Short mmCIF file of C-alpha atoms and ligand atoms in Angstrom, two decimals:
data_model
loop_
_atom_site.label_atom_id
_atom_site.label_comp_id
_atom_site.label_asym_id
_atom_site.label_seq_id
_atom_site.Cartn_x
_atom_site.Cartn_y
_atom_site.Cartn_z
CA MET A 1267 13.80 -8.55 -60.06
CA ASP A 1268 15.04 -5.56 -62.71
CA ASN A 1269 14.87 -6.52 -66.47
CA ALA A 1270 18.50 -7.15 -66.89
CA SER A 1271 20.34 -10.12 -66.21
CA PHE A 1272 22.77 -10.70 -63.65
CA LEU A 1273 25.38 -11.14 -66.58
CA GLN A 1274 24.20 -7.70 -67.30
CA SER A 1275 24.58 -6.36 -64.38
CA VAL A 1276 27.83 -7.01 -64.15
CA GLY A 1277 28.94 -6.09 -67.42
CA THR A 1278 27.39 -2.33 -67.20
CA ASN A 1279 29.77 -1.99 -64.07
CA PHE A 1280 32.35 -3.41 -66.13
CA ASP A 1281 31.17 -1.08 -69.56
CA ARG A 1282 30.95 2.44 -67.13
CA ALA A 1283 35.21 1.39 -66.00
CA SER A 1284 36.45 0.52 -69.42
CA GLY A 1285 34.70 3.44 -70.71
CA LEU A 1286 36.80 5.65 -68.11
CA LEU A 1287 39.67 3.88 -68.53
CA GLY A 1288 39.34 4.38 -72.37
CA LEU A 1289 39.93 0.94 -73.33
CA SER A 1290 39.73 0.17 -77.52
CA ASP A 1291 36.08 -1.38 -77.76
CA ASP A 1292 38.00 -4.53 -79.20
CA LEU A 1293 40.55 -5.31 -75.93
CA ALA A 1294 37.35 -4.43 -73.41
CA ARG A 1295 35.21 -7.22 -75.46
CA LYS A 1296 37.71 -9.72 -75.09
CA ILE A 1297 37.76 -9.11 -71.57
CA LYS A 1298 34.24 -8.87 -70.93
CA THR A 1299 33.44 -12.27 -72.50
CA ALA A 1300 33.68 -15.62 -70.86
CA ASN A 1301 36.50 -17.68 -72.93
CA SER A 1302 34.47 -21.07 -71.87
CA THR A 1303 31.23 -22.20 -70.81
CA TYR A 1304 31.14 -25.89 -70.26
CA ILE A 1305 27.78 -27.62 -69.56
CA VAL A 1306 27.30 -31.26 -68.71
CA ARG A 1307 24.67 -33.40 -68.05
CA PHE A 1308 25.52 -36.49 -66.46
CA GLY A 1309 23.32 -39.43 -65.07
CA VAL A 1310 23.47 -41.28 -61.28
CA ARG A 1311 22.02 -43.92 -60.05
CA LEU A 1312 20.11 -43.55 -57.27
CA ARG A 1313 16.82 -44.43 -55.23
CA GLY A 1314 16.34 -47.07 -57.60
CA GLY A 1315 16.62 -44.87 -61.01
CA VAL A 1316 19.08 -42.81 -62.87
CA HIS A 1317 18.82 -39.12 -62.13
CA THR A 1318 20.02 -36.78 -65.11
CA PHE A 1319 21.85 -33.43 -63.12
CA THR A 1320 23.35 -30.37 -65.05
CA GLY A 1321 26.77 -29.21 -64.50
CA TYR A 1322 28.57 -25.55 -65.47
CA ARG A 1323 31.96 -24.61 -65.40
CA THR A 1324 32.66 -20.82 -67.12
CA VAL A 1325 36.42 -19.85 -67.34
CA HIS A 1326 35.88 -16.17 -67.78
CA SER A 1327 39.34 -15.32 -68.34
CA GLU A 1328 43.17 -17.11 -68.35
CA HIS A 1329 45.23 -14.24 -68.46
CA PHE A 1330 46.65 -15.93 -65.27
CA GLU A 1331 46.53 -19.64 -64.32
CA PRO A 1332 45.16 -21.61 -62.96
CA VAL A 1333 41.80 -19.84 -62.94
CA LYS A 1334 39.44 -20.03 -59.76
CA GLY A 1335 36.35 -19.77 -58.70
CA GLY A 1336 33.89 -21.47 -56.39
CA ILE A 1337 31.50 -24.01 -57.24
CA ARG A 1338 27.87 -23.78 -56.09
CA TYR A 1339 24.83 -26.06 -55.53
CA GLY A 1340 21.60 -24.45 -56.21
CA PRO A 1341 18.43 -25.18 -57.54
CA PHE A 1342 18.25 -21.90 -59.80
CA ALA A 1343 21.86 -22.25 -61.19
CA ASP A 1344 22.20 -21.33 -64.79
CA GLN A 1345 24.61 -20.29 -67.41
CA ASP A 1346 24.16 -16.44 -66.71
CA GLU A 1347 24.85 -16.62 -63.56
CA VAL A 1348 27.87 -18.81 -63.36
CA GLU A 1349 28.87 -16.53 -66.30
CA ALA A 1350 28.28 -13.36 -64.50
CA LEU A 1351 30.47 -14.99 -61.07
CA ALA A 1352 32.99 -16.26 -63.19
CA ALA A 1353 33.72 -12.65 -64.53
CA LEU A 1354 33.49 -11.09 -61.20
CA MET A 1355 36.15 -13.71 -60.41
CA THR A 1356 38.49 -12.62 -62.70
CA TYR A 1357 37.98 -8.49 -61.03
CA LYS A 1358 38.00 -9.89 -57.40
CA CYS A 1359 41.39 -11.91 -58.29
CA ALA A 1360 42.75 -8.84 -60.21
CA LEU A 1361 41.88 -6.60 -57.90
CA MET A 1362 43.17 -8.79 -54.78
CA ASP A 1363 46.57 -9.05 -56.72
CA ILE A 1364 45.92 -12.60 -56.94
CA PRO A 1365 47.43 -14.67 -59.75
CA PHE A 1366 44.48 -16.29 -60.48
CA GLY A 1367 42.16 -16.21 -63.45
CA GLY A 1368 38.71 -16.30 -63.67
CA ALA A 1369 36.44 -19.08 -63.31
CA LYS A 1370 33.25 -20.51 -61.70
CA GLY A 1371 30.84 -23.40 -61.29
CA ALA A 1372 27.85 -24.85 -60.75
CA LEU A 1373 25.23 -27.98 -59.79
CA ALA A 1374 21.46 -27.13 -60.47
CA ILE A 1375 20.44 -29.15 -57.34
CA GLU A 1376 18.51 -28.59 -54.25
CA PRO A 1377 21.04 -30.21 -51.74
CA ARG A 1378 18.84 -30.34 -48.91
CA GLU A 1379 16.63 -32.87 -50.87
CA TRP A 1380 19.32 -35.45 -50.93
CA GLU A 1381 21.14 -37.69 -48.33
CA THR A 1382 24.75 -36.98 -47.64
CA GLN A 1383 25.62 -40.60 -49.55
CA ASP A 1384 24.11 -39.22 -52.52
CA LEU A 1385 25.59 -36.21 -52.55
CA GLU A 1386 28.60 -37.48 -52.35
CA LYS A 1387 28.15 -39.82 -55.01
CA ILE A 1388 26.87 -36.79 -57.39
CA THR A 1389 29.73 -34.75 -56.04
CA ARG A 1390 32.09 -37.75 -57.22
CA ARG A 1391 30.93 -38.35 -60.41
CA PHE A 1392 30.16 -34.01 -61.24
CA THR A 1393 34.34 -34.31 -60.57
CA GLN A 1394 35.24 -37.00 -63.27
CA GLU A 1395 33.34 -35.08 -65.55
CA LEU A 1396 35.18 -31.86 -64.73
CA ALA A 1397 38.85 -33.64 -64.62
CA LYS A 1398 37.80 -35.27 -68.56
CA ARG A 1399 38.40 -31.91 -69.75
CA ASN A 1400 40.95 -30.34 -66.99
CA LEU A 1401 38.53 -28.45 -65.54
CA ILE A 1402 39.71 -29.50 -62.24
CA SER A 1403 43.37 -29.15 -61.82
CA PRO A 1404 45.70 -27.76 -59.83
CA SER A 1405 47.45 -25.96 -62.32
CA GLN A 1406 45.20 -24.93 -64.72
CA ASN A 1407 41.82 -24.75 -62.68
CA VAL A 1408 40.78 -24.44 -58.72
CA PRO A 1409 37.40 -25.11 -57.51
CA ALA A 1410 36.62 -23.90 -54.13
CA PRO A 1411 33.40 -23.45 -51.82
CA ASP A 1412 30.45 -21.39 -52.43
CA MET A 1413 26.63 -21.59 -51.87
CA GLY A 1414 25.64 -24.93 -50.59
CA THR A 1415 29.02 -26.29 -50.91
CA GLY A 1416 31.67 -26.55 -47.93
CA GLU A 1417 34.54 -28.66 -46.43
CA ARG A 1418 32.90 -31.55 -47.32
CA GLU A 1419 32.36 -31.41 -50.89
CA MET A 1420 35.53 -30.25 -51.64
CA ALA A 1421 36.89 -33.13 -49.60
CA TRP A 1422 35.21 -35.22 -51.74
CA MET A 1423 36.70 -33.66 -54.89
CA ALA A 1424 40.23 -33.67 -53.61
CA ASP A 1425 39.59 -37.29 -53.05
CA GLU A 1426 38.30 -38.35 -56.41
CA TYR A 1427 40.66 -36.18 -58.39
CA ARG A 1428 43.51 -37.76 -56.43
CA LYS A 1429 42.13 -41.09 -57.40
CA LEU A 1430 41.95 -40.37 -60.93
CA ASN A 1431 45.56 -38.67 -61.02
CA PRO A 1432 47.62 -40.70 -58.24
CA THR A 1433 51.47 -39.82 -59.72
CA ASP A 1434 50.72 -36.37 -59.27
CA LEU A 1435 52.28 -34.64 -56.14
CA ASN A 1436 50.27 -31.68 -56.09
CA ALA A 1437 46.54 -33.62 -56.41
CA TRP A 1438 45.81 -32.04 -53.33
CA ALA A 1439 45.90 -28.47 -55.01
CA CYS A 1440 42.77 -29.22 -57.45
CA VAL A 1441 40.52 -27.38 -55.26
CA THR A 1442 40.81 -25.32 -52.05
CA GLY A 1443 38.24 -24.83 -49.10
CA LYS A 1444 39.18 -28.80 -47.68
CA PRO A 1445 39.21 -28.92 -44.26
CA LEU A 1446 42.45 -29.30 -41.95
CA GLY A 1447 42.85 -32.85 -42.19
CA LYS A 1448 42.98 -33.24 -45.80
CA GLY A 1449 44.81 -30.34 -46.81
CA GLY A 1450 43.01 -27.22 -46.19
CA ILE A 1451 44.52 -24.79 -44.09
CA ALA A 1452 43.54 -22.51 -40.92
CA GLY A 1453 40.87 -19.95 -41.32
CA ARG A 1454 39.54 -20.98 -44.53
CA THR A 1455 36.20 -21.29 -43.64
CA GLU A 1456 35.95 -18.08 -41.96
CA ALA A 1457 38.01 -16.28 -44.32
CA THR A 1458 35.09 -14.80 -46.00
CA GLY A 1459 33.30 -12.96 -43.40
CA ARG A 1460 36.46 -12.28 -41.87
CA GLY A 1461 37.23 -10.28 -44.89
CA VAL A 1462 34.40 -8.79 -44.29
CA GLN A 1463 35.41 -7.40 -41.10
CA TYR A 1464 38.79 -6.10 -42.18
CA THR A 1465 37.24 -4.01 -44.99
CA LEU A 1466 34.53 -2.62 -42.57
CA GLN A 1467 37.20 -1.94 -39.83
CA GLU A 1468 39.38 -0.61 -42.73
CA PHE A 1469 36.37 1.75 -44.31
CA PHE A 1470 35.77 3.15 -40.47
CA ARG A 1471 39.71 4.14 -40.51
CA HIS A 1472 39.48 6.44 -43.78
CA VAL A 1473 37.56 9.36 -41.89
CA SER A 1474 36.33 11.42 -45.31
CA ASP A 1475 35.01 8.01 -46.62
CA VAL A 1476 32.46 7.33 -43.18
CA LYS A 1477 31.85 11.05 -43.48
CA LYS A 1478 30.48 10.94 -46.79
CA THR A 1479 27.89 8.05 -45.14
CA GLY A 1480 26.72 10.49 -42.41
CA LEU A 1481 27.52 7.59 -40.03
CA SER A 1482 29.94 8.41 -36.77
CA ALA A 1483 33.48 7.25 -36.75
CA GLY A 1484 33.88 3.89 -35.39
CA LEU A 1485 32.20 0.52 -35.97
CA SER A 1486 31.37 0.66 -32.16
CA GLY A 1487 27.56 0.56 -31.63
CA LYS A 1488 26.59 0.54 -35.10
CA ARG A 1489 22.96 -1.35 -36.02
CA VAL A 1490 23.32 -3.72 -38.18
CA ILE A 1491 21.03 -6.04 -40.62
CA ILE A 1492 22.49 -9.12 -42.29
CA GLN A 1493 20.85 -11.02 -44.28
CA GLY A 1494 21.83 -14.92 -45.08
CA LEU A 1495 23.60 -16.63 -41.83
CA GLY A 1496 25.49 -19.47 -44.05
CA ASN A 1497 29.21 -19.39 -43.98
CA VAL A 1498 29.96 -15.41 -44.87
CA GLY A 1499 26.84 -14.17 -42.53
CA TYR A 1500 27.62 -15.65 -40.09
CA HIS A 1501 31.53 -15.11 -39.47
CA ALA A 1502 30.66 -11.61 -40.28
CA ALA A 1503 28.12 -11.28 -38.12
CA LEU A 1504 29.83 -13.15 -35.45
CA PHE A 1505 32.98 -10.84 -35.80
CA LEU A 1506 31.63 -7.84 -36.23
CA SER A 1507 29.76 -8.34 -32.92
CA GLU A 1508 31.84 -10.24 -30.86
CA GLN A 1509 35.01 -8.31 -31.80
CA ASP A 1510 34.03 -4.88 -33.09
CA GLY A 1511 30.80 -4.16 -30.95
CA CYS A 1512 28.58 -3.78 -33.86
CA CYS A 1513 24.49 -4.49 -32.64
CA VAL A 1514 23.03 -6.37 -35.31
CA THR A 1515 19.25 -5.92 -34.93
CA HIS A 1516 17.55 -8.12 -37.94
CA VAL A 1517 18.94 -11.31 -39.27
CA LEU A 1518 16.84 -12.12 -42.52
CA GLU A 1519 16.78 -15.80 -43.26
CA ARG A 1520 14.92 -18.53 -45.15
CA GLY A 1521 11.73 -18.52 -43.89
CA GLY A 1522 11.44 -15.42 -41.73
CA SER A 1523 13.49 -12.76 -39.53
CA ILE A 1524 15.01 -11.93 -36.21
CA VAL A 1525 14.27 -9.10 -34.86
CA ASP A 1526 16.08 -7.52 -31.37
CA PRO A 1527 16.97 -4.06 -31.38
CA LYS A 1528 19.31 -5.05 -28.23
CA GLY A 1529 21.13 -7.43 -30.51
CA VAL A 1530 20.58 -10.98 -31.52
CA ASP A 1531 23.08 -13.18 -30.05
CA ILE A 1532 24.53 -14.76 -33.08
CA ALA A 1533 26.83 -17.53 -31.99
CA LYS A 1534 22.85 -18.53 -30.39
CA LEU A 1535 21.05 -18.33 -33.01
CA HIS A 1536 23.85 -20.17 -35.38
CA GLU A 1537 23.26 -22.83 -32.51
CA HIS A 1538 20.07 -23.09 -33.09
CA MET A 1539 20.11 -22.87 -37.07
CA LEU A 1540 22.05 -25.89 -36.63
CA GLU A 1541 19.80 -27.89 -34.09
CA THR A 1542 16.69 -27.23 -35.84
CA GLY A 1543 17.24 -26.64 -39.42
CA GLY A 1544 16.32 -23.07 -39.56
CA ILE A 1545 15.29 -19.87 -37.60
CA GLU A 1546 11.79 -20.88 -36.29
CA ASN A 1547 11.00 -20.74 -32.91
CA TYR A 1548 14.23 -18.93 -31.70
CA SER A 1549 13.33 -15.67 -29.71
CA GLY A 1550 12.12 -12.05 -31.52
CA PHE A 1551 11.34 -14.68 -34.91
CA THR A 1552 8.87 -13.02 -37.53
CA ASN A 1553 7.45 -14.11 -40.53
CA SER A 1554 8.78 -10.99 -42.33
CA GLY A 1555 10.85 -11.50 -45.34
CA PRO A 1556 13.11 -9.24 -47.48
CA GLU A 1557 11.36 -5.96 -46.18
CA ILE A 1558 13.71 -6.22 -43.29
CA LEU A 1559 16.46 -4.66 -45.44
CA GLU A 1560 14.62 -1.80 -45.65
CA ALA A 1561 14.70 -1.17 -41.91
CA GLU A 1562 16.26 1.74 -39.92
CA ALA A 1563 20.24 0.38 -39.75
CA ASP A 1564 23.80 1.97 -39.94
CA ILE A 1565 25.15 -1.38 -41.96
CA LEU A 1566 23.39 -3.45 -44.56
CA ILE A 1567 25.27 -6.75 -45.32
CA PRO A 1568 23.54 -8.66 -47.81
CA ALA A 1569 25.50 -12.17 -46.99
CA ALA A 1570 23.14 -14.66 -49.08
CA MET A 1571 22.70 -14.30 -53.04
CA GLU A 1572 21.88 -12.22 -56.07
CA GLY A 1573 19.61 -9.44 -57.05
CA VAL A 1574 17.86 -9.00 -53.62
CA ILE A 1575 18.40 -5.17 -53.67
CA ASN A 1576 16.96 -4.29 -57.01
CA GLU A 1577 14.95 -1.38 -58.87
CA ASN A 1578 11.55 -2.33 -56.88
CA ASN A 1579 12.99 -1.93 -53.23
CA ALA A 1580 16.50 0.35 -53.50
CA SER A 1581 14.80 3.67 -53.17
CA ARG A 1582 13.04 2.18 -49.41
CA ILE A 1583 16.55 1.24 -47.98
CA LYS A 1584 17.79 3.32 -45.37
CA ALA A 1585 21.13 1.99 -44.30
CA PRO A 1586 23.65 4.69 -45.20
CA LEU A 1587 26.55 1.88 -45.66
CA ILE A 1588 26.28 -1.44 -47.59
CA ILE A 1589 28.64 -3.80 -47.78
CA GLU A 1590 27.97 -6.55 -50.25
CA ALA A 1591 28.84 -9.70 -48.72
CA ALA A 1592 27.27 -12.09 -51.00
CA ASN A 1593 28.07 -11.66 -54.92
CA GLY A 1594 25.92 -9.58 -57.13
CA PRO A 1595 23.04 -8.71 -54.36
CA ILE A 1596 22.49 -5.21 -55.65
CA THR A 1597 21.32 -5.30 -59.58
CA ALA A 1598 23.16 -2.35 -61.56
CA ALA A 1599 19.56 -0.61 -62.27
CA ALA A 1600 19.57 -0.70 -57.95
CA ASP A 1601 22.96 0.97 -58.27
CA THR A 1602 22.39 3.63 -59.55
CA ILE A 1603 19.31 5.05 -57.50
CA LEU A 1604 21.43 4.14 -54.12
CA ARG A 1605 24.18 6.59 -55.62
CA LYS A 1606 21.34 8.89 -56.47
CA ASN A 1607 20.29 8.54 -52.39
CA GLY A 1608 24.03 8.92 -51.34
CA VAL A 1609 24.36 5.42 -49.96
CA ILE A 1610 27.60 4.36 -50.51
CA VAL A 1611 28.35 0.77 -51.15
CA ILE A 1612 31.33 -1.80 -50.53
CA PRO A 1613 31.32 -3.79 -53.67
CA ASP A 1614 30.94 -7.28 -53.63
CA PHE A 1615 34.54 -8.22 -55.46
CA CYS A 1616 36.30 -6.55 -53.23
CA ALA A 1617 34.18 -6.88 -49.69
CA ASN A 1618 33.69 -10.44 -49.91
CA ALA A 1619 37.72 -11.50 -51.88
CA GLY A 1620 38.48 -13.06 -48.16
CA GLY A 1621 37.65 -16.38 -49.65
CA VAL A 1622 39.76 -16.09 -52.23
CA THR A 1623 42.72 -14.66 -50.46
CA VAL A 1624 42.77 -17.34 -48.24
CA SER A 1625 42.29 -20.23 -51.48
CA TYR A 1626 45.15 -18.56 -52.52
CA PHE A 1627 46.99 -18.90 -49.15
CA GLU A 1628 45.96 -22.77 -49.35
CA TRP A 1629 46.96 -23.66 -52.78
CA ILE A 1630 50.49 -22.20 -52.31
CA LYS A 1631 50.43 -24.59 -48.78
CA ASN A 1632 49.63 -27.55 -51.13
CA LEU A 1633 52.58 -26.87 -53.70
CA THR A 1634 55.06 -26.53 -51.00
CA HIS A 1635 53.78 -29.08 -48.79
CA ILE A 1636 54.32 -27.26 -45.63
CA ARG A 1637 52.27 -25.49 -43.32
CA PHE A 1638 52.92 -21.85 -42.79
CA GLY A 1639 55.01 -21.07 -39.88
CA ARG A 1640 56.35 -24.56 -39.36
CA MET A 1641 60.35 -23.80 -40.37
CA GLN A 1642 60.15 -20.08 -38.15
CA ARG A 1643 57.61 -20.26 -35.66
CA ARG A 1644 60.22 -21.74 -32.71
CA GLN A 1645 63.08 -19.46 -33.83
CA GLN A 1646 61.13 -16.55 -33.28
CA GLU A 1647 59.95 -17.86 -30.22
CA ASN A 1648 63.77 -18.33 -29.08
CA GLN A 1649 64.40 -14.76 -30.53
CA PHE A 1650 61.53 -13.05 -28.05
CA GLU A 1651 63.00 -14.82 -25.40
CA MET A 1652 66.44 -13.32 -25.73
CA LEU A 1653 65.07 -10.26 -26.49
CA ILE A 1654 63.16 -10.28 -23.17
CA GLN A 1655 66.31 -11.18 -20.86
CA GLY A 1656 68.21 -8.59 -22.74
CA VAL A 1657 65.18 -6.09 -21.54
CA GLU A 1658 65.40 -7.87 -17.77
CA SER A 1659 68.97 -7.30 -17.47
CA MET A 1660 69.09 -4.15 -18.96
CA THR A 1661 66.66 -2.55 -16.72
CA GLY A 1662 66.76 -5.06 -14.14
CA GLN A 1663 63.10 -5.83 -13.66
CA SER A 1664 61.37 -8.46 -15.09
CA PHE A 1665 59.04 -8.32 -17.87
CA PRO A 1666 55.03 -8.77 -16.62
CA GLU A 1667 54.08 -11.92 -16.83
CA ALA A 1668 50.76 -11.65 -18.31
CA ASP A 1669 52.69 -10.25 -21.25
CA ARG A 1670 55.54 -12.63 -21.27
CA LYS A 1671 53.09 -15.59 -22.94
CA SER A 1672 51.97 -13.40 -26.07
CA VAL A 1673 54.89 -11.61 -26.43
CA LEU A 1674 56.97 -14.81 -26.55
CA SER A 1675 54.19 -16.54 -28.88
CA GLY A 1676 55.75 -17.19 -32.65
CA ALA A 1677 53.29 -16.98 -35.38
CA THR A 1678 51.50 -20.02 -36.17
CA GLU A 1679 49.32 -20.67 -39.42
CA ILE A 1680 45.97 -18.92 -38.11
CA ASN A 1681 48.13 -15.90 -37.20
CA LEU A 1682 49.62 -15.78 -40.57
CA VAL A 1683 46.72 -16.80 -42.68
CA ARG A 1684 44.68 -13.59 -40.88
CA SER A 1685 47.62 -11.12 -41.14
CA GLY A 1686 47.97 -11.82 -45.04
CA LEU A 1687 44.29 -11.56 -45.08
CA GLU A 1688 43.88 -8.48 -43.60
CA ASP A 1689 46.78 -6.88 -45.38
CA THR A 1690 45.56 -8.04 -48.81
CA MET A 1691 41.73 -6.65 -47.60
CA ARG A 1692 43.16 -3.35 -46.62
CA VAL A 1693 45.45 -2.58 -49.38
CA ALA A 1694 42.67 -3.30 -51.57
CA TYR A 1695 40.10 -0.68 -49.64
CA GLU A 1696 43.37 1.56 -49.84
CA ALA A 1697 43.46 1.33 -53.53
CA ILE A 1698 39.78 1.65 -54.26
CA SER A 1699 39.29 4.85 -51.77
CA THR A 1700 42.04 6.39 -53.39
CA VAL A 1701 40.88 6.25 -56.70
CA TRP A 1702 37.55 7.32 -55.82
CA ASN A 1703 38.12 10.57 -53.86
CA ASP A 1704 41.17 11.50 -56.92
CA LYS A 1705 38.94 11.38 -60.06
CA ASP A 1706 35.92 13.15 -60.03
CA ASP A 1707 34.55 11.44 -62.66
CA VAL A 1708 34.87 8.05 -60.51
CA PRO A 1709 30.96 8.02 -59.07
CA ASP A 1710 31.56 5.30 -56.73
CA LEU A 1711 33.54 2.50 -54.97
CA ARG A 1712 31.99 -0.09 -57.41
CA THR A 1713 33.46 1.83 -60.67
CA ALA A 1714 36.94 2.85 -59.21
CA ALA A 1715 37.40 -1.35 -57.89
CA MET A 1716 36.53 -1.52 -61.61
CA MET A 1717 38.50 0.48 -62.88
CA ILE A 1718 41.70 -1.37 -61.07
CA ALA A 1719 40.85 -4.54 -62.18
CA VAL A 1720 40.15 -4.04 -65.35
CA ASP A 1721 43.57 -1.74 -65.74
CA ARG A 1722 45.73 -4.70 -64.13
CA VAL A 1723 43.68 -7.21 -66.41
CA ALA A 1724 43.90 -5.67 -70.01
CA LYS A 1725 48.00 -4.57 -69.16
CA SER A 1726 48.58 -8.61 -68.64
CA TYR A 1727 46.70 -9.37 -72.21
CA VAL A 1728 48.77 -6.36 -73.67
CA SER A 1729 52.03 -7.38 -71.95
CA ILE A 1730 51.23 -10.66 -74.03
CA GLY A 1731 50.83 -9.05 -77.29
CA ILE A 1732 46.57 -9.92 -77.16
P1 NAD B 9 26.10 -20.74 -47.78
O1 NAD B 9 24.75 -21.76 -48.04
O2 NAD B 9 26.48 -21.02 -46.86
O3 NAD B 9 24.91 -19.71 -47.06
C1 NAD B 9 23.93 -18.89 -47.63
C2 NAD B 9 22.89 -18.48 -46.39
O4 NAD B 9 21.46 -17.70 -46.87
C3 NAD B 9 22.07 -19.71 -46.02
O5 NAD B 9 22.11 -20.03 -44.49
C4 NAD B 9 20.59 -19.71 -46.61
O6 NAD B 9 19.43 -20.28 -46.05
C5 NAD B 9 20.45 -18.08 -46.72
N1 NAD B 9 19.40 -17.92 -47.77
C6 NAD B 9 19.33 -18.34 -48.97
N2 NAD B 9 18.41 -17.42 -49.42
C7 NAD B 9 18.05 -16.69 -48.52
C8 NAD B 9 16.69 -15.61 -48.83
N3 NAD B 9 16.23 -15.34 -49.81
N4 NAD B 9 16.74 -14.70 -47.90
C9 NAD B 9 17.44 -14.81 -46.74
N5 NAD B 9 18.45 -15.63 -46.34
C10 NAD B 9 18.64 -16.49 -47.44
O7 NAD B 9 26.34 -19.59 -48.72
P2 NAD B 9 27.76 -18.84 -48.52
O8 NAD B 9 28.79 -19.61 -48.86
O9 NAD B 9 27.46 -18.32 -47.10
O10 NAD B 9 27.44 -17.85 -49.53
C11 NAD B 9 26.64 -17.04 -49.73
C12 NAD B 9 26.70 -15.74 -50.98
O11 NAD B 9 28.39 -15.24 -50.61
C13 NAD B 9 27.16 -16.17 -52.08
O12 NAD B 9 26.47 -14.90 -52.57
C14 NAD B 9 28.39 -16.63 -52.13
O13 NAD B 9 28.57 -16.54 -53.59
C15 NAD B 9 29.03 -15.48 -51.59
N6 NAD B 9 30.44 -15.83 -51.25
C16 NAD B 9 30.65 -17.07 -50.72
C17 NAD B 9 32.48 -17.69 -50.71
C18 NAD B 9 32.32 -18.35 -49.62
O14 NAD B 9 33.80 -18.45 -49.09
N7 NAD B 9 31.86 -19.58 -49.06
C19 NAD B 9 33.45 -16.37 -50.89
C20 NAD B 9 32.78 -14.98 -51.60
C21 NAD B 9 31.19 -15.01 -51.73
#
């Protein structure tokens, strides 16, 4: 690993962008610095004794409220990591035009070491600590899932918050990423991976950007390496292989890799992981570790954790295109090496913003107390039916039966969520590509994305006199 920490890496990218924007030093310092970090140590009686856990919640910027950011469970969680991730959330929300400030949380715990009922007790206790300080609240601070957490933890947190605030009509909006039956929204679980897919599709619509990678047009047939087959990596790999014709030749996971030049069957591998708890004994298994990132491929997708491409291995990366599905997988030092080598990087706070985008839709759904599409779907269907009947009577021909059903159906919640997500990802990529291509002094997509985000945050501060 490099000498610079994750937070310093994010800071380096920020400094380059704010320099190009010509921001004054004092305003730049205000935006860059986290507003607050709360560290809590709480005890839970488990397994016949009291265990002490350490939790974090950083609020990076409150230029919009609520602030938004996932809560991760990991044994090595620390303040530096949480502050780096919270800063990325500020820039991510600004870039995607989502009216949230940035936050992030973590609990230093290895979730696989605890039984479900223990995890529930710990999560509920952590929620109480956050609630006491308004660090979980529909109007001020809205957590979401991240590494090591998912729907289950969000349901526990929402339920605990609701118990503490029984008269709050909007209590379910205190966290996002909840299960569908507990105030969730269709498409949230797949959202981050789906967003990676939409971003790559949009990249391949930008012919001049594709040219810079030396790759041929179109996603079909592209060889992909993916690191991490968790929530984000699994969905991205599944959609890219099943819907875009990509060939996932390498999957790097904890404890080894799966290599198959003909393409790994992602759905089957995932099933195997759910059944056995890992990738061992699956066909194509090798003991190879991080060196898999250096294999021949067209697209490299780090989707596990930060710092995996660093100054030790960056010069050996062969894929000409990297899309950062994880947060911070490339250190600032590695970024410089990759840039020199002509590798194009689609940055994390653009590429993996699908999760927060659909979280935004979920939060709106919770506040409006109505499922998307409920009011208009059947009315739309009636209109389409009348249109088809009109066409049939004008032409004297009947509409093809095979197409009738798909033309007739009004939008369901999942249709609307995917449509809103695709629009958000495409608009953001288009914006960063334009800045990158139009300005000679903008060296890469990351700097372009950071310039857009920081400019928006700065204008928001200036508009209220800060
Ligand atoms: P997850 O816990 O569901 O999955 C992580 C996967 O990576 C697991 O399968 C794990 O076994 C694997 N992994 C861990 N360490 C590894 C290593 N050293 N090498 C190879 N594989 C390893 O987490 P996730 O939610 O998919 O998050 C992954 C990344 O995406 C994180 O950086 C997270 O911050 C980021 N992210 C997640 C979301 C979301 O909605 N979940 C949104 C935006 C960004």
